Amino acid sequence: MRILLFGCPGAGKGTQATFIATRYHIPHISTGNMLREAITSGTPLGKQVKEIIDAGRLVSDDIMIQLIQQRLSLTDCADGFLLDGFPRTIPQAQALLNQHIYMDYLINIAVSEKEVIRRISGRRVDPESGRSYHVEFNPPKIPDHDDISGKRLIQREDDKEETVRHRLVVYYEQTKPLLDFYQAAATTLLAQHPMHYLEVNGYGGVEEVRDRIFAELPVE
Ligand code: AMP
């Protein structure tokens, strides 16, 4: 099963991705987490992208396409994968099609801009694993600490309100148009490889949203 998880920043993609990947035994591929890991490890890639991410801008298509190509070539992707945060631009989506990488499902988690700002400002993450929580809606068992490693949670630099507003502008300008791109491709490039489109209401508790998604997907 190949799933593309779509939605604006703060729609809950990371949390839902964990549920879906576990259910279908597929790797959860989050380009945001991959880049943050590169920053934490101090790799050349990490150094190159840190400022861009902190400012809420997009990393260049060339870098992202190369990164995802390498990741998808690993053996754990042979039976499927879940993409979270890629593609984010039309050239990135086009690159997948050029490589004949077709998705079975596009799941669009829909929430309003106002809700997103409320959610992101309360978001806390474990910088190592990328596990994410919300102080109000999905709190860790021990406040400010990761449930599994027990390490202290942080607020991402790009989760600060001003940066979130910028990330939303980037989303509306560069990422949302992908929905039209895929719709247009459905009758041409994707005609032989139909991709199911699911729009899921992203309001409510994380389990509620998870159940809405699961209700639309085939039983594993
Ligand atoms: P995310 O955790 O998915 O919200 O990603 C965090 C940040 O990583 C984004 O704001 C971008 O700066 C960068 N990023 C992640 N995925 C991509 C992508 N596919 N294309 C460009 N930049 C990306």
Short mmCIF file of C-alpha atoms and ligand atoms in Angstrom, two decimals:
data_model
loop_
_atom_site.label_atom_id
_atom_site.label_comp_id
_atom_site.label_asym_id
_atom_site.label_seq_id
_atom_site.Cartn_x
_atom_site.Cartn_y
_atom_site.Cartn_z
CA MET A 1 0.00 0.00 0.00
CA ARG A 2 1.35 3.42 -0.98
CA ILE A 3 -0.21 6.34 0.80
CA LEU A 4 0.36 10.05 0.42
CA LEU A 5 -0.70 12.03 3.47
CA PHE A 6 -1.66 15.55 2.55
CA GLY A 7 -2.69 18.64 4.50
CA CYS A 8 -1.46 22.00 5.70
CA PRO A 9 1.11 22.31 8.48
CA GLY A 10 -0.58 21.36 11.73
CA ALA A 11 -3.33 19.28 10.13
CA GLY A 12 -2.15 16.30 12.19
CA LYS A 13 -0.26 14.43 9.48
CA GLY A 14 2.57 13.26 11.75
CA THR A 15 0.25 11.80 14.38
CA GLN A 16 -2.04 10.11 11.86
CA ALA A 17 0.95 8.83 9.89
CA THR A 18 2.08 6.83 12.91
CA PHE A 19 -1.34 5.14 13.20
CA ILE A 20 -1.56 4.35 9.50
CA ALA A 21 2.03 3.10 9.13
CA THR A 22 1.58 0.80 12.13
CA ARG A 23 -1.68 -0.59 10.81
CA TYR A 24 -0.35 -1.38 7.34
CA HIS A 25 3.21 -2.29 8.41
CA ILE A 26 4.72 0.27 6.07
CA PRO A 27 7.51 2.78 6.76
CA HIS A 28 6.44 6.29 7.68
CA ILE A 29 8.56 8.57 5.53
CA SER A 30 8.48 12.11 6.84
CA THR A 31 10.80 14.41 4.92
CA GLY A 32 10.48 16.97 7.73
CA ASN A 33 11.75 14.39 10.25
CA MET A 34 14.56 13.33 7.89
CA LEU A 35 15.73 16.93 7.57
CA ARG A 36 15.48 17.54 11.31
CA GLU A 37 17.52 14.38 11.96
CA ALA A 38 20.16 15.67 9.54
CA ILE A 39 20.24 18.95 11.48
CA THR A 40 20.54 17.16 14.83
CA SER A 41 23.37 14.97 13.53
CA GLY A 42 25.16 17.98 12.03
CA THR A 43 25.50 16.47 8.55
CA PRO A 44 26.32 18.72 5.54
CA LEU A 45 22.69 18.44 4.50
CA GLY A 46 21.59 19.49 7.99
CA LYS A 47 23.84 22.54 7.89
CA GLN A 48 22.53 23.45 4.45
CA VAL A 49 18.84 23.32 5.41
CA LYS A 50 18.69 24.53 9.02
CA GLU A 51 18.12 28.21 8.29
CA ILE A 52 15.54 27.45 5.61
CA ILE A 53 13.50 25.22 7.94
CA ASP A 54 13.71 27.61 10.88
CA ALA A 55 12.36 30.36 8.62
CA GLY A 56 9.45 28.17 7.46
CA ARG A 57 10.61 28.18 3.82
CA LEU A 58 10.86 25.18 1.51
CA VAL A 59 14.08 23.30 0.87
CA SER A 60 14.96 23.19 -2.85
CA ASP A 61 13.27 20.63 -5.08
CA ASP A 62 16.64 19.21 -6.19
CA ILE A 63 17.67 18.37 -2.63
CA MET A 64 14.27 16.96 -1.71
CA ILE A 65 13.91 14.83 -4.83
CA GLN A 66 17.35 13.32 -4.28
CA LEU A 67 16.60 12.67 -0.61
CA ILE A 68 13.31 10.91 -1.33
CA GLN A 69 14.78 8.91 -4.22
CA GLN A 70 17.43 7.49 -1.92
CA ARG A 71 14.91 6.74 0.82
CA LEU A 72 12.42 5.01 -1.47
CA SER A 73 15.17 2.81 -2.92
CA LEU A 74 15.68 1.11 0.46
CA THR A 75 14.30 -2.41 0.80
CA ASP A 76 11.76 -1.55 3.51
CA CYS A 77 9.79 0.38 0.87
CA ALA A 78 9.34 -2.65 -1.37
CA ASP A 79 5.83 -3.43 -0.10
CA GLY A 80 4.66 0.13 0.27
CA PHE A 81 5.22 3.29 2.27
CA LEU A 82 3.52 6.33 3.63
CA LEU A 83 4.71 9.75 2.48
CA ASP A 84 4.26 12.61 4.94
CA GLY A 85 5.48 16.01 3.75
CA PHE A 86 6.47 14.98 0.23
CA PRO A 87 5.62 15.99 -2.45
CA ARG A 88 5.18 19.62 -1.48
CA THR A 89 5.55 21.27 -4.88
CA ILE A 90 4.48 20.38 -8.40
CA PRO A 91 8.08 19.58 -9.54
CA GLN A 92 8.35 17.12 -6.62
CA ALA A 93 5.08 15.43 -7.59
CA GLN A 94 6.21 15.36 -11.19
CA ALA A 95 9.51 13.72 -10.14
CA LEU A 96 7.60 10.83 -8.56
CA LEU A 97 5.57 10.34 -11.72
CA ASN A 98 8.71 10.54 -13.88
CA GLN A 99 10.12 7.67 -11.84
CA HIS A 100 6.85 5.74 -12.21
CA ILE A 101 6.18 5.92 -8.50
CA TYR A 102 2.41 5.86 -8.17
CA MET A 103 0.38 6.20 -5.00
CA ASP A 104 -2.72 4.17 -4.14
CA TYR A 105 -4.28 6.75 -1.83
CA LEU A 106 -4.06 10.47 -1.28
CA ILE A 107 -5.51 11.32 2.14
CA ASN A 108 -6.19 15.00 2.61
CA ILE A 109 -6.68 15.95 6.26
CA ALA A 110 -8.78 19.12 6.21
CA VAL A 111 -8.69 21.77 8.96
CA SER A 112 -9.04 25.57 9.03
CA GLU A 113 -6.17 28.05 9.29
CA LYS A 114 -7.38 29.30 12.68
CA GLU A 115 -7.40 25.78 14.10
CA VAL A 116 -3.93 25.12 12.72
CA ILE A 117 -2.42 28.10 14.52
CA ARG A 118 -4.06 27.00 17.78
CA ARG A 119 -2.75 23.50 17.34
CA ILE A 120 0.79 24.29 16.31
CA SER A 121 1.44 26.72 19.12
CA GLY A 122 0.72 23.86 21.59
CA ARG A 123 2.79 21.30 19.74
CA ARG A 124 5.80 19.71 21.44
CA VAL A 125 8.11 17.13 19.89
CA ASP A 126 10.79 14.68 20.87
CA PRO A 127 13.70 15.95 18.76
CA GLU A 128 15.20 12.48 18.37
CA SER A 129 12.25 10.35 17.29
CA GLY A 130 10.04 13.11 15.91
CA ARG A 131 7.12 11.87 18.05
CA SER A 132 4.77 14.76 18.48
CA TYR A 133 2.33 15.77 21.21
CA HIS A 134 0.02 18.65 22.02
CA VAL A 135 -0.09 20.17 25.47
CA GLU A 136 -3.90 20.14 25.43
CA PHE A 137 -5.16 17.63 22.84
CA ASN A 138 -2.55 14.86 22.96
CA PRO A 139 -0.47 15.39 26.07
CA PRO A 140 2.44 13.12 26.95
CA LYS A 141 1.97 10.92 30.03
CA ILE A 142 4.51 13.02 31.95
CA PRO A 143 4.28 16.72 31.04
CA ASP A 144 7.02 17.87 28.64
CA HIS A 145 8.60 14.40 28.37
CA ASP A 146 8.50 11.80 25.62
CA ASP A 147 6.36 8.74 26.47
CA ILE A 148 8.95 6.26 25.25
CA SER A 149 12.41 7.73 25.76
CA GLY A 150 11.49 9.99 28.70
CA LYS A 151 13.55 12.77 27.10
CA ARG A 152 12.51 16.41 27.35
CA LEU A 153 10.20 17.65 24.59
CA ILE A 154 10.86 20.88 22.72
CA GLN A 155 8.92 23.43 20.68
CA ARG A 156 10.25 23.51 17.13
CA GLU A 157 11.63 26.84 15.98
CA ASP A 158 9.29 26.70 12.99
CA ASP A 159 6.27 26.15 15.25
CA LYS A 160 6.46 29.72 16.56
CA GLU A 161 3.36 31.65 15.50
CA GLU A 162 4.94 34.05 13.01
CA THR A 163 6.75 31.24 11.24
CA VAL A 164 3.57 29.16 11.17
CA ARG A 165 1.79 31.99 9.37
CA HIS A 166 4.55 32.03 6.78
CA ARG A 167 4.42 28.22 6.42
CA LEU A 168 0.70 28.51 5.73
CA VAL A 169 1.32 31.04 2.96
CA VAL A 170 3.88 28.64 1.45
CA TYR A 171 1.35 25.82 1.73
CA TYR A 172 -1.40 27.77 -0.06
CA GLU A 173 0.94 28.98 -2.79
CA GLN A 174 3.02 25.88 -3.48
CA THR A 175 1.53 22.76 -1.94
CA LYS A 176 -2.26 23.08 -2.17
CA PRO A 177 -2.09 23.42 -5.99
CA LEU A 178 -0.96 19.78 -5.98
CA LEU A 179 -4.60 18.77 -5.51
CA ASP A 180 -5.46 20.32 -8.87
CA PHE A 181 -2.29 18.86 -10.37
CA TYR A 182 -3.30 15.34 -9.33
CA GLN A 183 -6.86 15.89 -10.47
CA ALA A 184 -5.60 16.91 -13.92
CA ALA A 185 -3.13 14.01 -13.99
CA ALA A 186 -5.94 11.56 -13.19
CA THR A 187 -7.13 11.60 -16.78
CA THR A 188 -3.65 11.56 -18.34
CA LEU A 189 -0.51 10.40 -16.50
CA LEU A 190 -2.40 8.60 -13.76
CA ALA A 191 -5.06 7.04 -15.97
CA GLN A 192 -3.37 3.62 -15.73
CA HIS A 193 -2.63 3.96 -12.02
CA PRO A 194 -5.69 5.41 -10.34
CA MET A 195 -5.09 7.09 -7.02
CA HIS A 196 -7.99 7.15 -4.58
CA TYR A 197 -8.63 10.58 -3.13
CA LEU A 198 -9.94 10.76 0.43
CA GLU A 199 -10.77 14.00 2.17
CA VAL A 200 -11.03 13.51 5.91
CA ASN A 201 -12.34 15.99 8.44
CA GLY A 202 -9.33 16.72 10.67
CA TYR A 203 -11.25 18.18 13.63
CA GLY A 204 -11.59 16.38 16.94
CA GLY A 205 -9.40 14.05 18.94
CA VAL A 206 -6.55 12.14 17.32
CA GLU A 207 -8.37 8.81 17.70
CA GLU A 208 -11.53 10.26 16.17
CA VAL A 209 -9.60 11.43 13.11
CA ARG A 210 -7.77 8.09 12.96
CA ASP A 211 -11.08 6.21 12.93
CA ARG A 212 -12.41 8.42 10.13
CA ILE A 213 -9.32 7.61 8.07
CA PHE A 214 -9.44 3.88 8.85
CA ALA A 215 -13.13 3.75 7.90
CA GLU A 216 -12.16 4.84 4.37
CA LEU A 217 -9.20 2.53 3.90
CA PRO A 218 -9.32 -1.20 3.15
CA VAL A 219 -8.99 -3.64 6.05
CA GLU A 220 -5.28 -4.62 6.32
P1 AMP B 1 7.22 19.22 8.17
O1 AMP B 1 7.68 18.56 9.42
O2 AMP B 1 6.73 18.24 7.15
O3 AMP B 1 6.24 20.34 8.41
O4 AMP B 1 8.52 19.88 7.49
C1 AMP B 1 9.28 20.86 8.18
C2 AMP B 1 10.07 21.71 7.20
O5 AMP B 1 10.96 20.87 6.45
C3 AMP B 1 9.24 22.42 6.15
O6 AMP B 1 8.70 23.64 6.61
C4 AMP B 1 10.29 22.65 5.06
O7 AMP B 1 11.18 23.69 5.41
C5 AMP B 1 11.08 21.34 5.12
N1 AMP B 1 10.51 20.32 4.21
C6 AMP B 1 9.97 19.11 4.57
N2 AMP B 1 9.54 18.44 3.49
C7 AMP B 1 9.81 19.23 2.43
C8 AMP B 1 9.59 19.09 1.02
N3 AMP B 1 9.00 18.00 0.51
N4 AMP B 1 10.01 20.10 0.22
C9 AMP B 1 10.62 21.21 0.72
N5 AMP B 1 10.85 21.40 2.02
C10 AMP B 1 10.44 20.42 2.87
#
